[in-house]
Amino acid sequence: MDTIASDTTSPPSPEQASVWRWLAGFLLVGIAWGFTTPFMRRAALKSRPVDHPTLNRPNLNPVTRLILTAFFGVIDTLRRPAYAVPFLINVTGSVWFFLLIGRAELSLTVPIVNSEYFMTFGAVGRREGV
């Protein structure tokens, strides 16, 4: 009797997973990517560089200045919630995508997720004017 109870509580194997479960995962990833991209784009376009005193030093090597400029640009962008929140959701969608690729059929995963991404991005991007 113990073996029957343990069999009913175990999660289904990838072969037994419902088609609807995979489809829901595909759609959620596409929506996460498509919904957040217009907001990240708008936040990146509205961001203005912040003046950092380190970059104004006259004895700074040009290569070091270039690296620090890129570093401060990334940090300043990620500090803005208008960019950071959609970015976090987008990265979460990427984690879901890699989990799906590991379990689902690749020939189905990529076209479905990309189609959903483009449809969602088009609708949200048009609505937001980005």
Tab-separated table of N, CA and C in Angstrom:
chain	number	residue	atom	x	y	z
A	1	MET	N	0.812	-1.189	0.000
A	1	MET	CA	0.000	0.000	0.000
A	1	MET	C	0.860	1.260	0.000
A	2	ASP	N	2.031	1.206	0.633
A	2	ASP	CA	2.919	2.365	0.647
A	2	ASP	C	3.427	2.691	-0.741
A	3	THR	N	3.658	1.674	-1.560
A	3	THR	CA	4.158	1.933	-2.910
A	3	THR	C	3.106	2.615	-3.776
A	4	ILE	N	1.852	2.315	-3.558
A	4	ILE	CA	0.789	2.960	-4.331
A	4	ILE	C	0.699	4.429	-3.955
A	5	ALA	N	0.778	4.735	-2.675
A	5	ALA	CA	0.700	6.127	-2.236
A	5	ALA	C	1.880	6.929	-2.757
A	6	SER	N	3.076	6.344	-2.778
A	6	SER	CA	4.238	7.088	-3.257
A	6	SER	C	4.181	7.287	-4.767
A	7	ASP	N	3.555	6.359	-5.489
A	7	ASP	CA	3.447	6.510	-6.938
A	7	ASP	C	2.485	7.632	-7.316
A	8	THR	N	1.465	7.873	-6.535
A	8	THR	CA	0.489	8.905	-6.874
A	8	THR	C	1.000	10.304	-6.561
A	9	THR	N	1.975	10.424	-5.686
A	9	THR	CA	2.474	11.759	-5.340
A	9	THR	C	3.679	12.173	-6.175
A	10	SER	N	4.244	11.263	-6.948
A	10	SER	CA	5.419	11.619	-7.748
A	10	SER	C	4.986	12.429	-8.965
A	11	PRO	N	5.813	13.400	-9.377
A	11	PRO	CA	5.456	14.206	-10.539
A	11	PRO	C	5.511	13.366	-11.811
A	12	PRO	N	4.739	13.766	-12.819
A	12	PRO	CA	4.746	12.978	-14.048
A	12	PRO	C	6.088	13.101	-14.757
A	13	SER	N	6.480	12.046	-15.417
A	13	SER	CA	7.731	12.072	-16.180
A	13	SER	C	7.522	12.944	-17.416
A	14	PRO	N	8.611	13.393	-18.050
A	14	PRO	CA	8.460	14.236	-19.238
A	14	PRO	C	7.628	13.579	-20.336
A	15	GLU	N	7.676	12.258	-20.423
A	15	GLU	CA	6.892	11.569	-21.430
A	15	GLU	C	5.400	11.640	-21.113
A	16	GLN	N	5.046	11.747	-19.832
A	16	GLN	CA	3.656	11.757	-19.414
A	16	GLN	C	3.082	13.164	-19.298
A	17	ALA	N	3.899	14.195	-19.434
A	17	ALA	CA	3.422	15.562	-19.251
A	17	ALA	C	2.372	15.896	-20.304
A	18	SER	N	1.389	16.610	-19.876
A	18	SER	CA	0.284	16.980	-20.743
A	18	SER	C	0.734	17.951	-21.830
A	19	VAL	N	0.120	17.837	-22.971
A	19	VAL	CA	0.397	18.768	-24.070
A	19	VAL	C	0.020	20.191	-23.650
A	20	TRP	N	-1.036	20.316	-22.885
A	20	TRP	CA	-1.486	21.631	-22.433
A	20	TRP	C	-0.474	22.274	-21.498
A	21	ARG	N	0.193	21.448	-20.723
A	21	ARG	CA	1.227	21.964	-19.816
A	21	ARG	C	2.396	22.551	-20.610
A	22	TRP	N	2.829	21.830	-21.661
A	22	TRP	CA	3.917	22.341	-22.493
A	22	TRP	C	3.480	23.608	-23.210
A	23	LEU	N	2.266	23.592	-23.748
A	23	LEU	CA	1.771	24.758	-24.478
A	23	LEU	C	1.671	25.973	-23.567
A	24	ALA	N	1.222	25.771	-22.340
A	24	ALA	CA	1.157	26.878	-21.382
A	24	ALA	C	2.558	27.417	-21.087
A	25	GLY	N	3.529	26.538	-20.948
A	25	GLY	CA	4.908	26.987	-20.728
A	25	GLY	C	5.436	27.780	-21.902
A	26	PHE	N	5.173	27.298	-23.126
A	26	PHE	CA	5.615	28.015	-24.321
A	26	PHE	C	5.007	29.412	-24.370
A	27	LEU	N	3.698	29.488	-24.119
A	27	LEU	CA	3.010	30.772	-24.192
A	27	LEU	C	3.471	31.735	-23.107
A	28	LEU	N	3.714	31.228	-21.913
A	28	LEU	CA	4.191	32.101	-20.832
A	28	LEU	C	5.561	32.695	-21.139
A	29	VAL	N	6.436	31.912	-21.724
A	29	VAL	CA	7.765	32.426	-22.083
A	29	VAL	C	7.630	33.495	-23.158
A	30	GLY	N	6.845	33.213	-24.193
A	30	GLY	CA	6.649	34.196	-25.261
A	30	GLY	C	6.038	35.482	-24.758
A	31	ILE	N	5.082	35.363	-23.855
A	31	ILE	CA	4.453	36.554	-23.290
A	31	ILE	C	5.431	37.309	-22.402
A	32	ALA	N	6.210	36.592	-21.600
A	32	ALA	CA	7.194	37.264	-20.729
A	32	ALA	C	8.195	38.054	-21.560
A	33	TRP	N	8.662	37.479	-22.653
A	33	TRP	CA	9.619	38.190	-23.510
A	33	TRP	C	8.952	39.327	-24.273
A	34	GLY	N	7.813	39.039	-24.897
A	34	GLY	CA	7.159	40.042	-25.733
A	34	GLY	C	6.586	41.200	-24.951
A	35	PHE	N	6.115	40.947	-23.756
A	35	PHE	CA	5.509	42.010	-22.952
A	35	PHE	C	6.565	42.939	-22.363
A	36	THR	N	7.719	42.413	-22.026
A	36	THR	CA	8.722	43.237	-21.339
A	36	THR	C	9.638	44.001	-22.291
A	37	THR	N	9.836	43.514	-23.491
A	37	THR	CA	10.768	44.161	-24.418
A	37	THR	C	10.400	45.609	-24.722
A	38	PRO	N	9.132	45.966	-25.006
A	38	PRO	CA	8.819	47.376	-25.269
A	38	PRO	C	9.105	48.290	-24.071
A	39	PHE	N	8.883	47.782	-22.868
A	39	PHE	CA	9.135	48.606	-21.685
A	39	PHE	C	10.631	48.800	-21.449
A	40	MET	N	11.415	47.757	-21.687
A	40	MET	CA	12.872	47.907	-21.560
A	40	MET	C	13.397	48.864	-22.620
A	41	ARG	N	12.864	48.770	-23.824
A	41	ARG	CA	13.295	49.659	-24.903
A	41	ARG	C	12.981	51.115	-24.568
A	42	ARG	N	11.762	51.365	-24.099
A	42	ARG	CA	11.381	52.731	-23.752
A	42	ARG	C	12.251	53.269	-22.618
A	43	ALA	N	12.515	52.463	-21.610
A	43	ALA	CA	13.345	52.910	-20.488
A	43	ALA	C	14.779	53.174	-20.944
A	44	ALA	N	15.292	52.351	-21.835
A	44	ALA	CA	16.661	52.562	-22.328
A	44	ALA	C	16.749	53.818	-23.184
A	45	LEU	N	15.723	54.082	-23.987
A	45	LEU	CA	15.734	55.277	-24.822
A	45	LEU	C	15.608	56.558	-24.004
A	46	LYS	N	14.893	56.492	-22.889
A	46	LYS	CA	14.707	57.673	-22.043
A	46	LYS	C	15.866	57.913	-21.087
A	47	SER	N	16.733	56.948	-20.914
A	47	SER	CA	17.816	57.120	-19.952
A	47	SER	C	18.860	58.089	-20.499
A	48	ARG	N	19.385	58.888	-19.624
A	48	ARG	CA	20.435	59.850	-19.967
A	48	ARG	C	21.674	59.509	-19.167
A	49	PRO	N	22.844	59.636	-19.782
A	49	PRO	CA	24.068	59.299	-19.048
A	49	PRO	C	24.274	60.216	-17.849
A	50	VAL	N	24.722	59.614	-16.775
A	50	VAL	CA	25.020	60.345	-15.550
A	50	VAL	C	26.510	60.668	-15.565
A	51	ASP	N	26.849	61.886	-15.169
A	51	ASP	CA	28.255	62.283	-15.141
A	51	ASP	C	28.940	61.651	-13.930
A	52	HIS	N	30.019	60.940	-14.195
A	52	HIS	CA	30.799	60.317	-13.142
A	52	HIS	C	32.157	61.010	-13.061
A	53	PRO	N	32.546	61.477	-11.879
A	53	PRO	CA	33.819	62.182	-11.741
A	53	PRO	C	35.032	61.346	-12.146
A	54	THR	N	34.928	60.061	-12.021
A	54	THR	CA	36.042	59.186	-12.381
A	54	THR	C	36.384	59.317	-13.869
A	55	LEU	N	35.378	59.524	-14.692
A	55	LEU	CA	35.601	59.610	-16.137
A	55	LEU	C	36.214	60.940	-16.563
A	56	ASN	N	36.187	61.938	-15.682
A	56	ASN	CA	36.705	63.270	-16.018
A	56	ASN	C	38.170	63.458	-15.659
A	57	ARG	N	38.804	62.452	-15.115
A	57	ARG	CA	40.226	62.581	-14.760
A	57	ARG	C	41.064	62.683	-16.024
A	58	PRO	N	41.984	63.649	-16.094
A	58	PRO	CA	42.764	63.836	-17.316
A	58	PRO	C	43.804	62.737	-17.561
A	59	ASN	N	44.267	62.081	-16.530
A	59	ASN	CA	45.310	61.067	-16.708
A	59	ASN	C	44.751	59.655	-16.914
A	60	LEU	N	43.473	59.543	-17.236
A	60	LEU	CA	42.828	58.249	-17.408
A	60	LEU	C	43.136	57.695	-18.803
A	61	ASN	N	43.579	56.463	-18.850
A	61	ASN	CA	43.888	55.770	-20.096
A	61	ASN	C	42.613	55.687	-20.955
A	62	PRO	N	42.688	55.920	-22.278
A	62	PRO	CA	41.486	55.875	-23.127
A	62	PRO	C	40.758	54.530	-23.102
A	63	VAL	N	41.504	53.440	-23.023
A	63	VAL	CA	40.866	52.124	-22.960
A	63	VAL	C	40.129	51.968	-21.633
A	64	THR	N	40.766	52.396	-20.551
A	64	THR	CA	40.126	52.345	-19.237
A	64	THR	C	38.890	53.234	-19.212
A	65	ARG	N	38.969	54.397	-19.833
A	65	ARG	CA	37.818	55.312	-19.897
A	65	ARG	C	36.659	54.638	-20.638
A	66	LEU	N	36.966	53.961	-21.732
A	66	LEU	CA	35.934	53.283	-22.505
A	66	LEU	C	35.279	52.159	-21.696
A	67	ILE	N	36.079	51.381	-21.011
A	67	ILE	CA	35.546	50.281	-20.187
A	67	ILE	C	34.696	50.830	-19.043
A	68	LEU	N	35.190	51.886	-18.375
A	68	LEU	CA	34.425	52.477	-17.273
A	68	LEU	C	33.131	53.123	-17.768
A	69	THR	N	33.161	53.738	-18.948
A	69	THR	CA	31.951	54.331	-19.516
A	69	THR	C	30.893	53.258	-19.752
A	70	ALA	N	31.289	52.125	-20.317
A	70	ALA	CA	30.351	51.020	-20.540
A	70	ALA	C	29.843	50.466	-19.205
A	71	PHE	N	30.730	50.300	-18.246
A	71	PHE	CA	30.354	49.777	-16.933
A	71	PHE	C	29.342	50.691	-16.248
A	72	PHE	N	29.640	51.994	-16.206
A	72	PHE	CA	28.727	52.933	-15.553
A	72	PHE	C	27.396	53.029	-16.311
A	73	GLY	N	27.431	52.888	-17.629
A	73	GLY	CA	26.189	52.901	-18.406
A	73	GLY	C	25.285	51.740	-18.051
A	74	VAL	N	25.860	50.559	-17.917
A	74	VAL	CA	25.074	49.380	-17.538
A	74	VAL	C	24.530	49.531	-16.123
A	75	ILE	N	25.374	49.967	-15.202
A	75	ILE	CA	24.947	50.123	-13.808
A	75	ILE	C	23.844	51.177	-13.691
A	76	ASP	N	24.009	52.308	-14.367
A	76	ASP	CA	22.997	53.365	-14.303
A	76	ASP	C	21.664	52.911	-14.888
A	77	THR	N	21.713	52.105	-15.943
A	77	THR	CA	20.478	51.603	-16.547
A	77	THR	C	19.786	50.606	-15.621
A	78	LEU	N	20.560	49.695	-15.028
A	78	LEU	CA	19.952	48.688	-14.157
A	78	LEU	C	19.448	49.269	-12.844
A	79	ARG	N	19.907	50.433	-12.458
A	79	ARG	CA	19.420	51.076	-11.230
A	79	ARG	C	18.031	51.668	-11.398
A	80	ARG	N	17.602	51.848	-12.619
A	80	ARG	CA	16.281	52.437	-12.876
A	80	ARG	C	15.214	51.340	-12.845
A	81	PRO	N	14.220	51.466	-11.975
A	81	PRO	CA	13.171	50.436	-11.903
A	81	PRO	C	12.401	50.276	-13.211
A	82	ALA	N	12.279	51.349	-13.989
A	82	ALA	CA	11.560	51.249	-15.265
A	82	ALA	C	12.246	50.278	-16.214
A	83	TYR	N	13.528	50.062	-16.034
A	83	TYR	CA	14.262	49.088	-16.849
A	83	TYR	C	14.489	47.783	-16.091
A	84	ALA	N	14.812	47.881	-14.820
A	84	ALA	CA	15.217	46.706	-14.048
A	84	ALA	C	14.075	45.708	-13.851
A	85	VAL	N	12.859	46.177	-13.606
A	85	VAL	CA	11.736	45.261	-13.364
A	85	VAL	C	11.392	44.465	-14.626
A	86	PRO	N	11.196	45.123	-15.789
A	86	PRO	CA	10.961	44.316	-16.993
A	86	PRO	C	12.145	43.413	-17.345
A	87	PHE	N	13.357	43.870	-17.074
A	87	PHE	CA	14.540	43.055	-17.348
A	87	PHE	C	14.525	41.788	-16.495
A	88	LEU	N	14.152	41.907	-15.237
A	88	LEU	CA	14.093	40.743	-14.354
A	88	LEU	C	13.042	39.739	-14.839
A	89	ILE	N	11.888	40.234	-15.273
A	89	ILE	CA	10.848	39.347	-15.803
A	89	ILE	C	11.327	38.690	-17.097
A	90	ASN	N	12.020	39.451	-17.943
A	90	ASN	CA	12.541	38.931	-19.197
A	90	ASN	C	13.565	37.826	-18.951
A	91	VAL	N	14.450	38.036	-18.005
A	91	VAL	CA	15.453	37.023	-17.685
A	91	VAL	C	14.795	35.785	-17.084
A	92	THR	N	13.750	35.983	-16.293
A	92	THR	CA	12.999	34.848	-15.759
A	92	THR	C	12.396	34.031	-16.905
A	93	GLY	N	11.883	34.724	-17.928
A	93	GLY	CA	11.386	34.025	-19.108
A	93	GLY	C	12.476	33.229	-19.805
A	94	SER	N	13.693	33.760	-19.801
A	94	SER	CA	14.814	33.039	-20.414
A	94	SER	C	15.131	31.762	-19.639
A	95	VAL	N	15.045	31.827	-18.325
A	95	VAL	CA	15.270	30.623	-17.510
A	95	VAL	C	14.191	29.584	-17.814
A	96	TRP	N	12.935	30.020	-17.894
A	96	TRP	CA	11.847	29.096	-18.246
A	96	TRP	C	12.111	28.471	-19.609
A	97	PHE	N	12.578	29.293	-20.559
A	97	PHE	CA	12.840	28.802	-21.908
A	97	PHE	C	13.883	27.687	-21.889
A	98	PHE	N	14.962	27.887	-21.166
A	98	PHE	CA	15.994	26.856	-21.116
A	98	PHE	C	15.504	25.607	-20.406
A	99	LEU	N	14.635	25.756	-19.421
A	99	LEU	CA	14.045	24.582	-18.785
A	99	LEU	C	13.144	23.833	-19.764
A	100	LEU	N	12.396	24.573	-20.578
A	100	LEU	CA	11.535	23.933	-21.570
A	100	LEU	C	12.342	23.222	-22.646
A	101	ILE	N	13.403	23.866	-23.099
A	101	ILE	CA	14.227	23.246	-24.143
A	101	ILE	C	14.812	21.924	-23.650
A	102	GLY	N	15.140	21.865	-22.384
A	102	GLY	CA	15.703	20.638	-21.832
A	102	GLY	C	14.713	19.494	-21.777
A	103	ARG	N	13.428	19.786	-21.766
A	103	ARG	CA	12.419	18.740	-21.608
A	103	ARG	C	11.539	18.548	-22.841
A	104	ALA	N	11.262	19.633	-23.561
A	104	ALA	CA	10.310	19.560	-24.669
A	104	ALA	C	11.042	19.394	-26.001
A	105	GLU	N	10.281	19.150	-27.004
A	105	GLU	CA	10.818	18.985	-28.350
A	105	GLU	C	11.284	20.343	-28.879
A	106	LEU	N	12.535	20.427	-29.277
A	106	LEU	CA	13.124	21.682	-29.741
A	106	LEU	C	12.426	22.207	-30.982
A	107	SER	N	12.017	21.318	-31.877
A	107	SER	CA	11.373	21.750	-33.113
A	107	SER	C	10.001	22.373	-32.854
A	108	LEU	N	9.426	22.157	-31.691
A	108	LEU	CA	8.172	22.809	-31.318
A	108	LEU	C	8.412	24.037	-30.450
A	109	THR	N	9.363	23.938	-29.551
A	109	THR	CA	9.587	25.002	-28.575
A	109	THR	C	9.933	26.323	-29.237
A	110	VAL	N	10.916	26.330	-30.097
A	110	VAL	CA	11.416	27.578	-30.672
A	110	VAL	C	10.363	28.283	-31.530
A	111	PRO	N	9.707	27.609	-32.484
A	111	PRO	CA	8.722	28.331	-33.289
A	111	PRO	C	7.534	28.862	-32.485
A	112	ILE	N	7.060	28.076	-31.537
A	112	ILE	CA	5.899	28.524	-30.748
A	112	ILE	C	6.276	29.713	-29.881
A	113	VAL	N	7.398	29.630	-29.189
A	113	VAL	CA	7.811	30.726	-28.307
A	113	VAL	C	8.106	31.991	-29.116
A	114	ASN	N	8.820	31.850	-30.227
A	114	ASN	CA	9.134	33.030	-31.033
A	114	ASN	C	7.879	33.652	-31.645
A	115	SER	N	6.934	32.844	-32.080
A	115	SER	CA	5.681	33.379	-32.621
A	115	SER	C	4.922	34.159	-31.560
A	116	GLU	N	4.828	33.582	-30.379
A	116	GLU	CA	4.133	34.266	-29.287
A	116	GLU	C	4.862	35.550	-28.900
A	117	TYR	N	6.189	35.506	-28.902
A	117	TYR	CA	6.977	36.706	-28.596
A	117	TYR	C	6.663	37.820	-29.579
A	118	PHE	N	6.714	37.522	-30.878
A	118	PHE	CA	6.494	38.563	-31.875
A	118	PHE	C	5.070	39.099	-31.833
A	119	MET	N	4.097	38.240	-31.599
A	119	MET	CA	2.709	38.724	-31.501
A	119	MET	C	2.530	39.630	-30.287
A	120	THR	N	3.069	39.212	-29.156
A	120	THR	CA	2.941	40.012	-27.935
A	120	THR	C	3.724	41.314	-28.053
A	121	PHE	N	4.936	41.236	-28.581
A	121	PHE	CA	5.750	42.437	-28.756
A	121	PHE	C	5.060	43.426	-29.687
A	122	GLY	N	4.488	42.929	-30.776
A	122	GLY	CA	3.785	43.817	-31.706
A	122	GLY	C	2.593	44.500	-31.069
A	123	ALA	N	1.804	43.743	-30.318
A	123	ALA	CA	0.622	44.325	-29.689
A	123	ALA	C	0.990	45.315	-28.591
A	124	VAL	N	1.900	44.923	-27.713
A	124	VAL	CA	2.288	45.808	-26.596
A	124	VAL	C	3.098	46.983	-27.120
A	125	GLY	N	3.997	46.735	-28.072
A	125	GLY	CA	4.801	47.809	-28.635
A	125	GLY	C	3.962	48.864	-29.330
A	126	ARG	N	2.939	48.422	-30.047
A	126	ARG	CA	2.041	49.381	-30.711
A	126	ARG	C	1.260	50.179	-29.670
A	127	ARG	N	0.772	49.488	-28.651
A	127	ARG	CA	-0.007	50.168	-27.607
A	127	ARG	C	0.843	51.187	-26.856
A	128	GLU	N	2.111	50.838	-26.592
A	128	GLU	CA	2.994	51.730	-25.838
A	128	GLU	C	3.706	52.740	-26.732
A	129	GLY	N	3.588	52.617	-28.021
A	129	GLY	CA	4.217	53.562	-28.934
A	129	GLY	C	5.714	53.416	-29.042
A	130	VAL	N	6.203	52.200	-28.867
A	130	VAL	CA	7.657	51.971	-28.945
A	130	VAL	C	7.962	51.215	-30.219
